[in-house]
Coordinates of C-alpha atoms and ligand atoms in Angstrom, one line a residue:
X1 CA 25.6 -37.2 -23.3
X2 CA 28.7 -37.5 -21.6
X3 CA 29.7 -35.3 -19.0
X4 CA 33.5 -34.6 -18.1
X5 CA 34.1 -32.6 -15.3
X6 CA 36.6 -29.9 -14.7
X7 CA 37.5 -28.0 -11.8
X8 CA 36.5 -24.2 -12.6
X9 CA 34.1 -22.8 -10.5
X10 CA 32.2 -19.0 -10.2
X11 CA 33.4 -16.9 -7.6
X12 CA 30.5 -16.4 -4.9
X13 CA 31.7 -13.2 -3.5
X14 CA 31.9 -11.6 -6.7
X15 CA 28.5 -12.4 -8.0
X16 CA 27.1 -11.4 -4.8
X17 CA 28.4 -7.9 -5.1
X18 CA 27.6 -7.5 -8.4
X19 CA 23.9 -8.2 -7.8
X20 CA 23.9 -5.8 -4.8
X21 CA 25.7 -3.0 -7.3
X22 CA 22.6 -3.7 -9.8
X23 CA 20.4 -3.6 -6.7
X24 CA 21.1 0.1 -6.4
X25 CA 20.0 1.5 -9.6
X26 CA 16.3 2.0 -8.9
X27 CA 16.9 1.0 -5.2
X28 CA 13.7 1.4 -3.2
X29 CA 13.4 3.1 1.0
X30 CA 12.0 -0.3 1.7
X31 CA 15.0 -2.1 0.5
X32 CA 13.1 -3.3 -3.2
X33 CA 13.9 -2.1 -6.8
X34 CA 11.8 -0.5 -9.6
X35 CA 13.8 -0.7 -12.5
X36 CA 11.0 -0.7 -15.1
X37 CA 11.6 -1.6 -19.0
X38 CA 12.8 1.7 -20.7
X39 CA 13.1 3.9 -17.7
X40 CA 15.8 6.0 -16.8
X41 CA 17.0 3.3 -14.2
X42 CA 16.5 0.4 -16.5
X43 CA 18.8 2.6 -19.1
X44 CA 21.6 3.1 -16.7
X45 CA 21.6 -0.3 -15.6
X46 CA 21.9 -1.5 -18.9
X47 CA 25.0 0.7 -19.2
X48 CA 26.6 -1.0 -15.9
X49 CA 25.4 -4.3 -17.6
X50 CA 27.1 -3.9 -21.0
X51 CA 30.7 -2.5 -19.1
X52 CA 30.6 -5.4 -17.2
X53 CA 30.2 -7.8 -20.3
X54 CA 33.3 -6.0 -22.4
X55 CA 35.3 -6.4 -18.5
X56 CA 34.6 -10.4 -19.0
X57 CA 35.9 -10.4 -22.4
X58 CA 32.8 -10.4 -24.3
X59 CA 31.7 -8.0 -27.4
X60 CA 28.4 -6.5 -26.8
X61 CA 25.9 -5.8 -29.6
X62 CA 22.0 -4.7 -29.5
X63 CA 19.3 -5.6 -31.3
X64 CA 16.2 -3.9 -33.0
X65 CA 14.2 -4.3 -29.6
X66 CA 16.7 -3.1 -27.4
X67 CA 18.1 -7.0 -26.3
X68 CA 21.9 -6.7 -25.2
X69 CA 23.9 -9.8 -26.3
X70 CA 27.2 -10.4 -25.3
X71 CA 29.3 -13.2 -26.9
X72 CA 32.1 -14.7 -25.6
X73 CA 34.0 -15.7 -28.7
X74 CA 34.2 -19.8 -29.0
X75 CA 37.5 -21.7 -30.7
X76 CA 35.0 -22.2 -33.7
X77 CA 32.4 -20.5 -35.3
X78 CA 28.5 -21.2 -35.7
X79 CA 25.7 -21.4 -33.5
X80 CA 26.5 -20.2 -30.0
X81 CA 25.4 -21.6 -26.5
X82 CA 23.2 -19.0 -25.1
X83 CA 21.8 -17.7 -21.5
X84 CA 20.2 -14.8 -19.7
X85 CA 17.3 -13.3 -18.6
X86 CA 16.0 -9.8 -18.0
X87 CA 17.3 -7.0 -15.7
X88 CA 13.7 -5.1 -15.4
X89 CA 11.5 -5.2 -12.6
X90 CA 7.9 -5.0 -11.5
X91 CA 7.2 -1.8 -9.6
X92 CA 8.2 -3.0 -6.2
X93 CA 10.7 -6.0 -7.2
X94 CA 13.6 -7.7 -5.8
X95 CA 17.3 -8.2 -6.7
X96 CA 17.2 -11.6 -7.7
X97 CA 14.5 -11.6 -10.4
X98 CA 15.9 -12.1 -13.7
X99 CA 19.0 -10.4 -12.6
X100 CA 20.8 -13.3 -11.5
X101 CA 20.4 -15.1 -14.9
X102 CA 22.0 -12.3 -16.3
X103 CA 24.7 -12.0 -14.0
X104 CA 25.6 -15.5 -13.7
X105 CA 26.1 -15.8 -17.5
X106 CA 28.6 -12.6 -17.1
X107 CA 30.0 -14.2 -14.1
X108 CA 30.5 -17.8 -16.4
X109 CA 32.6 -15.7 -18.9
X110 CA 34.4 -13.7 -16.6
X111 CA 35.5 -17.4 -15.2
X112 CA 36.0 -18.4 -18.9
X113 CA 38.5 -15.1 -19.4
X114 CA 40.1 -15.1 -16.6
X115 CA 41.4 -19.2 -17.1
X116 CA 41.9 -18.3 -20.7
X117 CA 39.5 -20.7 -21.7
X118 CA 37.0 -21.0 -24.8
X119 CA 34.0 -23.2 -25.2
X120 CA 34.2 -24.5 -29.1
X121 CA 30.9 -22.4 -29.3
X122 CA 30.6 -18.8 -29.2
X123 CA 29.0 -18.3 -25.4
X124 CA 26.3 -15.3 -25.8
X125 CA 24.6 -13.6 -22.5
X126 CA 21.5 -12.1 -23.7
X127 CA 19.6 -9.5 -21.7
X128 CA 16.1 -9.2 -22.8
X129 CA 14.0 -6.1 -23.3
X130 CA 11.1 -5.8 -20.9
X131 CA 10.4 -9.1 -19.4
X132 CA 8.0 -7.8 -16.7
X133 CA 5.5 -6.5 -18.9
X134 CA 5.1 -6.8 -22.7
X135 CA 7.9 -9.6 -23.3
X136 CA 8.9 -7.8 -26.5
X137 CA 12.7 -8.9 -26.1
X138 CA 12.2 -12.7 -26.2
X139 CA 9.1 -12.6 -28.5
X140 CA 10.8 -10.8 -31.2
X141 CA 13.9 -13.2 -30.9
X142 CA 11.6 -16.2 -31.4
X143 CA 9.3 -13.9 -34.1
X144 CA 6.4 -14.1 -32.3
X145 CA 6.2 -10.3 -31.9
X146 CA 3.0 -8.3 -32.7
X147 CA 3.6 -6.0 -35.4
X148 CA 0.9 -4.1 -34.1
X149 CA 2.7 -1.2 -32.5
X150 CA -0.3 0.1 -30.5
X151 CA -0.2 -3.5 -28.4
X152 CA 2.8 -2.6 -26.8
X153 CA 2.3 1.2 -26.0
X154 CA 3.1 1.7 -22.1
X155 CA 0.7 2.6 -19.8
X156 CA 1.6 6.0 -19.4
X157 CA 0.9 6.4 -23.2
X158 CA 4.4 6.4 -24.4
X159 CA 4.8 4.6 -27.9
X160 CA 6.8 1.5 -28.2
X161 CA 8.9 3.1 -30.6
X162 CA 9.8 6.3 -28.7
X163 CA 10.8 2.8 -25.6
X164 CA 12.9 1.1 -28.0
X165 CA 14.8 4.2 -29.6
X166 CA 15.6 4.9 -25.8
X167 CA 17.7 1.9 -25.2
X168 CA 19.3 1.8 -28.8
X169 CA 16.3 -0.3 -30.7
X170 CA 14.5 0.6 -34.0
X171 CA 10.8 -0.6 -34.0
X172 CA 10.6 -0.1 -37.5
X173 CA 13.6 -3.0 -38.1
X174 CA 11.5 -5.4 -35.5
X175 CA 12.1 -8.6 -37.5
X176 CA 15.8 -7.9 -37.6
X177 CA 16.0 -9.2 -34.2
X178 CA 14.2 -12.9 -34.9
X179 CA 17.3 -15.5 -34.8
X180 CA 17.1 -19.9 -35.0
X181 CA 18.2 -22.9 -34.3
X182 CA 21.2 -22.0 -36.8
X183 CA 21.7 -18.8 -34.8
X184 CA 21.3 -20.6 -31.0
X185 CA 22.1 -24.2 -30.5
X186 CA 20.6 -24.2 -27.0
X187 CA 19.5 -22.0 -24.5
X188 CA 19.8 -22.2 -20.6
X189 CA 18.1 -19.7 -18.2
X190 CA 19.3 -19.6 -14.7
X191 CA 16.2 -18.3 -12.5
X192 CA 15.2 -17.8 -8.5
X193 CA 11.8 -20.6 -8.1
X194 CA 9.7 -17.7 -7.1
X195 CA 7.6 -20.4 -5.5
X196 CA 8.2 -22.6 -2.4
X197 CA 8.9 -26.2 -3.7
X198 CA 12.7 -26.0 -3.4
X199 CA 12.6 -24.5 0.1
X200 CA 10.0 -27.3 1.3
X201 CA 11.7 -30.2 -0.2
X202 CA 15.0 -29.0 0.9
X203 CA 16.5 -29.0 -2.5
X204 CA 19.3 -26.7 -3.5
X205 CA 18.3 -26.8 -7.3
X206 CA 15.3 -27.2 -9.4
X207 CA 15.7 -28.8 -12.7
X208 CA 12.7 -27.5 -14.5
X209 CA 10.9 -29.5 -16.9
X210 CA 9.2 -27.2 -19.0
X211 CA 7.3 -23.4 -18.3
X212 CA 3.5 -24.0 -18.4
X213 CA 1.0 -23.1 -20.9
X214 CA -1.8 -20.9 -20.0
X215 CA -5.2 -20.2 -20.9
X216 CA -7.5 -17.5 -19.5
X217 CA -11.4 -17.0 -20.0
X218 CA -14.0 -14.7 -18.8
X219 CA -17.3 -16.4 -18.2
X220 CA -20.8 -14.6 -18.0
X221 CA -23.8 -16.1 -16.3
X222 CA -27.0 -14.2 -16.7
X223 CA -29.8 -14.8 -14.4
X224 CA -33.0 -13.1 -13.4
X225 CA -32.9 -10.1 -10.9
X226 CA -35.7 -10.5 -8.8
X227 CA -37.3 -9.6 -5.3
X228 CA -35.3 -11.9 -2.7
X229 CA -38.2 -12.0 -0.3
X230 CA -41.2 -12.7 -2.6
X231 CA -39.4 -14.7 -5.0
X232 CA -39.8 -18.7 -4.4
X233 CA -36.8 -20.9 -4.5
X234 CA -37.9 -22.9 -7.0
X235 CA -38.5 -19.9 -9.3
X236 CA -35.2 -18.1 -9.3
X237 CA -32.7 -17.9 -12.1
X238 CA -30.0 -17.0 -9.6
X239 CA -26.8 -16.2 -11.3
X240 CA -24.3 -16.2 -8.5
X241 CA -25.7 -19.8 -7.3
X242 CA -24.8 -20.7 -11.1
X243 CA -21.3 -19.0 -10.5
X244 CA -20.6 -20.8 -6.8
X245 CA -21.4 -24.0 -8.8
X246 CA -19.1 -23.4 -11.6
X247 CA -16.2 -21.9 -9.0
X248 CA -16.2 -25.6 -6.8
X249 CA -16.1 -27.4 -10.4
X250 CA -13.1 -25.7 -11.6
X251 CA -11.5 -26.3 -8.4
X252 CA -12.6 -30.1 -8.5
X253 CA -10.6 -29.9 -12.0
X254 CA -7.5 -28.8 -10.4
X255 CA -7.5 -31.3 -7.5
X256 CA -7.9 -33.9 -10.4
X257 CA -5.1 -36.8 -11.1
X258 CA -1.6 -35.9 -10.4
X259 CA -2.6 -32.4 -9.5
X260 CA 0.0 -31.0 -11.4
X261 CA -2.1 -28.2 -13.2
X262 CA -3.2 -25.3 -11.6
X263 CA -7.2 -23.9 -11.9
X264 CA -8.4 -20.8 -10.3
X265 CA -11.0 -18.4 -10.2
X266 CA -9.6 -15.0 -9.4
X267 CA -12.2 -12.4 -10.3
X268 CA -15.9 -12.3 -9.5
X269 CA -18.3 -9.8 -10.3
X270 CA -21.8 -9.8 -9.0
X271 CA -24.8 -7.3 -10.4
X272 CA -26.3 -6.0 -9.0
X273 CA -25.1 -7.1 -5.8
X274 CA -27.7 -5.9 -3.5
X275 CA -28.8 -7.7 -0.3
X276 CA -32.3 -8.1 -1.6
X277 CA -31.9 -8.7 -5.0
X278 CA -31.6 -12.2 -6.7
X279 CA -28.4 -11.9 -8.6
X280 CA -28.8 -10.8 -12.3
X281 CA -25.3 -11.4 -13.5
X282 CA -21.9 -12.5 -12.5
X283 CA -18.8 -12.2 -14.5
X284 CA -15.7 -14.8 -13.9
X285 CA -12.5 -15.4 -14.7
X286 CA -10.8 -18.7 -15.4
X287 CA -7.2 -19.1 -15.3
X288 CA -5.8 -22.5 -16.3
X289 CA -2.1 -23.8 -16.2
X290 CA -0.3 -27.0 -17.3
X291 CA 2.6 -28.4 -18.8
X292 CA 0.4 -30.8 -20.8
X293 CA -1.4 -28.7 -23.6
X294 CA -3.7 -31.8 -23.8
X295 CA -4.8 -32.0 -20.2
X296 CA -5.3 -28.5 -20.8
X297 CA -7.7 -29.1 -23.6
X298 CA -9.4 -31.9 -21.4
X299 CA -9.8 -29.5 -18.7
X300 CA -11.7 -27.0 -21.0
X301 CA -13.6 -29.7 -22.5
X302 CA -14.4 -30.5 -18.7
X303 CA -15.4 -26.3 -18.0
X304 CA -17.7 -26.6 -21.0
X305 CA -20.0 -29.5 -20.1
X306 CA -20.1 -28.3 -16.6
X307 CA -21.5 -24.9 -17.9
X308 CA -24.0 -26.2 -19.8
X309 CA -25.4 -28.7 -16.9
X310 CA -25.4 -26.0 -14.4
X311 CA -26.8 -23.8 -17.1
X312 CA -29.5 -26.3 -17.3
X313 CA -29.8 -26.5 -13.5
X314 CA -30.1 -23.0 -12.2
X315 CA -31.8 -21.8 -15.6
X316 CA -29.2 -19.1 -16.6
X317 CA -27.3 -18.5 -19.9
X318 CA -23.5 -19.1 -19.5
X319 CA -21.2 -18.1 -22.3
X320 CA -17.5 -18.4 -22.1
X321 CA -14.7 -16.3 -24.1
X322 CA -10.9 -17.1 -24.5
X323 CA -8.9 -14.0 -23.2
X324 CA -5.2 -15.6 -23.5
X325 CA -3.7 -18.7 -24.8
X326 CA 0.2 -19.3 -23.9
X327 CA 1.3 -23.1 -25.3
X328 CA 3.8 -24.7 -22.7
X329 CA 7.0 -24.9 -23.6
X330 CA 9.2 -28.2 -22.5
X331 CA 12.8 -28.4 -21.2
X332 CA 14.8 -30.5 -23.8
X333 CA 14.9 -33.6 -22.5
X334 CA 19.0 -34.4 -22.8
X335 CA 19.6 -30.9 -21.4
X336 CA 17.8 -32.2 -18.1
X337 CA 19.4 -34.8 -17.9
X338 CA 23.1 -32.8 -18.5
X339 CA 21.8 -30.5 -15.5
X340 CA 20.8 -33.8 -12.9
X341 CA 24.9 -35.1 -14.2
X342 CA 26.0 -31.7 -13.2
X343 CA 24.2 -31.9 -9.6
X344 CA 25.6 -35.3 -8.6
X345 CA 28.9 -34.1 -9.4
X346 CA 28.7 -30.8 -7.6
X347 CA 27.2 -33.1 -4.7
X348 CA 23.9 -30.6 -4.9
X349 CA 20.3 -31.9 -3.9
X350 CA 17.6 -31.4 -6.8
X351 CA 14.4 -31.8 -8.0
X352 CA 12.6 -32.1 -11.1
X353 CA 9.8 -29.2 -11.4
X354 CA 7.4 -27.2 -13.7
X355 CA 7.8 -23.3 -13.9
X356 CA 4.1 -22.1 -13.4
X357 CA 5.3 -18.3 -13.9
X358 CA 6.7 -17.5 -17.7
X359 CA 10.1 -16.4 -18.2
X360 CA 12.3 -15.5 -21.6
X361 CA 13.0 -19.2 -21.8
X362 CA 9.3 -19.8 -22.7
X363 CA 9.8 -17.8 -26.3
X364 CA 13.6 -19.2 -27.0
X365 CA 12.2 -22.6 -26.3
X366 CA 9.9 -22.4 -29.1
X367 CA 12.6 -22.5 -32.0
X368 CA 15.6 -24.0 -30.2
X369 CA 16.5 -26.5 -27.1
X370 CA 16.0 -25.2 -23.6
X371 CA 17.1 -25.9 -20.2
X372 CA 16.4 -24.2 -16.9
X373 CA 18.0 -24.2 -13.4
X374 CA 16.2 -22.9 -10.3
X375 CA 17.5 -22.0 -7.2
X376 CA 15.2 -21.6 -4.5
X377 CA 13.0 -18.4 -3.2
X378 CA 13.3 -17.9 0.6
X379 CA 9.8 -18.5 1.9
X380 CA 9.0 -18.8 -1.8
X381 CA 8.5 -15.2 -2.1
X382 CA 8.8 -13.2 -5.4
X383 CA 7.9 -9.7 -7.2
X384 CA 8.5 -8.2 -3.6
X385 CA 11.2 -6.2 -1.5
X386 CA 11.3 -9.3 0.6
X387 CA 12.6 -11.6 -2.6
X388 CA 16.0 -13.7 -1.1
X389 CA 18.1 -16.1 -2.1
X390 CA 21.6 -16.8 -0.4
X391 CA 24.6 -16.0 -2.0
X392 CA 25.9 -19.3 -1.4
X393 CA 22.6 -20.5 -3.1
X394 CA 22.9 -18.3 -6.0
X395 CA 26.6 -19.6 -6.7
X396 CA 25.1 -23.2 -6.5
X397 CA 23.2 -22.0 -9.4
X398 CA 25.7 -20.2 -11.4
X399 CA 28.0 -23.5 -11.1
X400 CA 25.2 -25.6 -12.3
X401 CA 25.0 -23.2 -15.0
X402 CA 29.0 -23.3 -16.0
X403 CA 29.3 -26.8 -15.8
X404 CA 26.0 -27.7 -18.0
X405 CA 27.6 -25.1 -20.7
X406 CA 31.1 -27.0 -20.5
X407 CA 29.1 -30.4 -20.7
X408 CA 26.8 -29.4 -23.6
X409 CA 29.6 -27.8 -25.3
X410 CA 30.8 -31.1 -26.9
X411 CA 27.1 -32.3 -27.5
X412 CA 25.7 -30.1 -29.8
X413 CA 27.9 -29.9 -33.6
Ligands
ZN501 ZN1 12.6 -13.0 -14.1

C-alpha cells in the first residue's frame, strides 16, 4: 500500500476538551466515571455524542441494539471505512477507555469537515452498545449476538428489551443490526493500551497485532478428607497437594517459549478448608490467553496430560469443564503496515503488541479487515479513576488514525 502524505492534523485542544466534557457525565467524587451501559448517564452521553457528530457534518442513525452510527459521506458510495469504540464504563472507570476511540473518530470527521475534504469512502464512527458487559453492540453487528434475551438481563433484573428501548433500539429487530464487509471495508479502533508495555518500552504508538483468544475452565479435584494427625503421608489423597502441582504446571506453561501466552489460576476454593483435615476437594479456575488458537489448543492438551499424571500420583480424581472460549482476532497485516508507515512519517516511535483485553474490534474483525492503534496508559492503569493518557498522546493516536484512514482510502475498492 502506498502512503501519500497530507498536512492536515487533528486539533489536540479540542479533542482534550471533549474528553473532559464527556467525563463530566457520570463523574464520581473520586474523579472517576460511572457510566454503565443503558443508565441515565449513558443516555445523556449518547445525546452529547450525537450532537457532536452532527456538528462534524455527519448524519446519525441508531440500530436495533442502540449502536450509534455517524456517517460522513464520501465522494463515492459503497462500503465504509469505519472507526469507533464505546462510551460506557465499568462502575469506577476512567475518561479514556473507549471514549478516546469515539471522540478521536468524531475529531477526524471535524477535521475533514472544516477542510471541506471527503474520503472516497463513506467514513463511519460507531459507538458500540455495552462494551464493558455483554458486548452486545459489536456482537450484533458481527451477527454473533445470542438470541436468548435472558443472557442479556442486567444484574438488577432489567430485561434487555427495556435497555434497548431506552437507547432507541428494538430487541425484536436484533438481527437487522448485522453488517458485512460490503458495508464496512475496514475497521480501525484507537484505544488506550490499558497495560504498561508502551510506557515500559518508551514507545508512543502500539501497532496491535491482534486481540488474544481466551479459554476459561473450572477444574474440580476430588481427594479424600481425613484426620490431619492420624493419616500417614503415604495413605493420603490430598486434593490441595494435587491443586498445588497443577497451579505450578499451568504457570510453567505460561512461561514456555516466547512467553506471549498467559496462563493463570486466579480462583481456588478448598474444602473443607480446615486446619486439621486433609483437603477433600479443590475447585480452581484456569484462564488461558494467546493470539494463536493453535498454541491455546496445545496448552489445553498439555494441561489434560498434567491432570492425568497428577491425579495418578496423588490418588485424586480431576475433572475439567470448559466455561468460555473466545477465538482470537488477528489484525490485517496490510493495515499494520500502513499504521507503521504513518508512524514513521509522523516521527512517532512504535512497537507491535497484542491486545490481551477484549475490544469491539475483536468482533468487527471477524467479518472485515481490522486494525488497532494503542496509545500509552500511565503506569498501565485502566478501569480506574487513575487512568491517564496525556492530551499529546491522545492527539498522537488520533493523528495516526486520521492518516491511516487517508492512506487506506486508496487501497480499498
Ligand atoms: Zn474499552
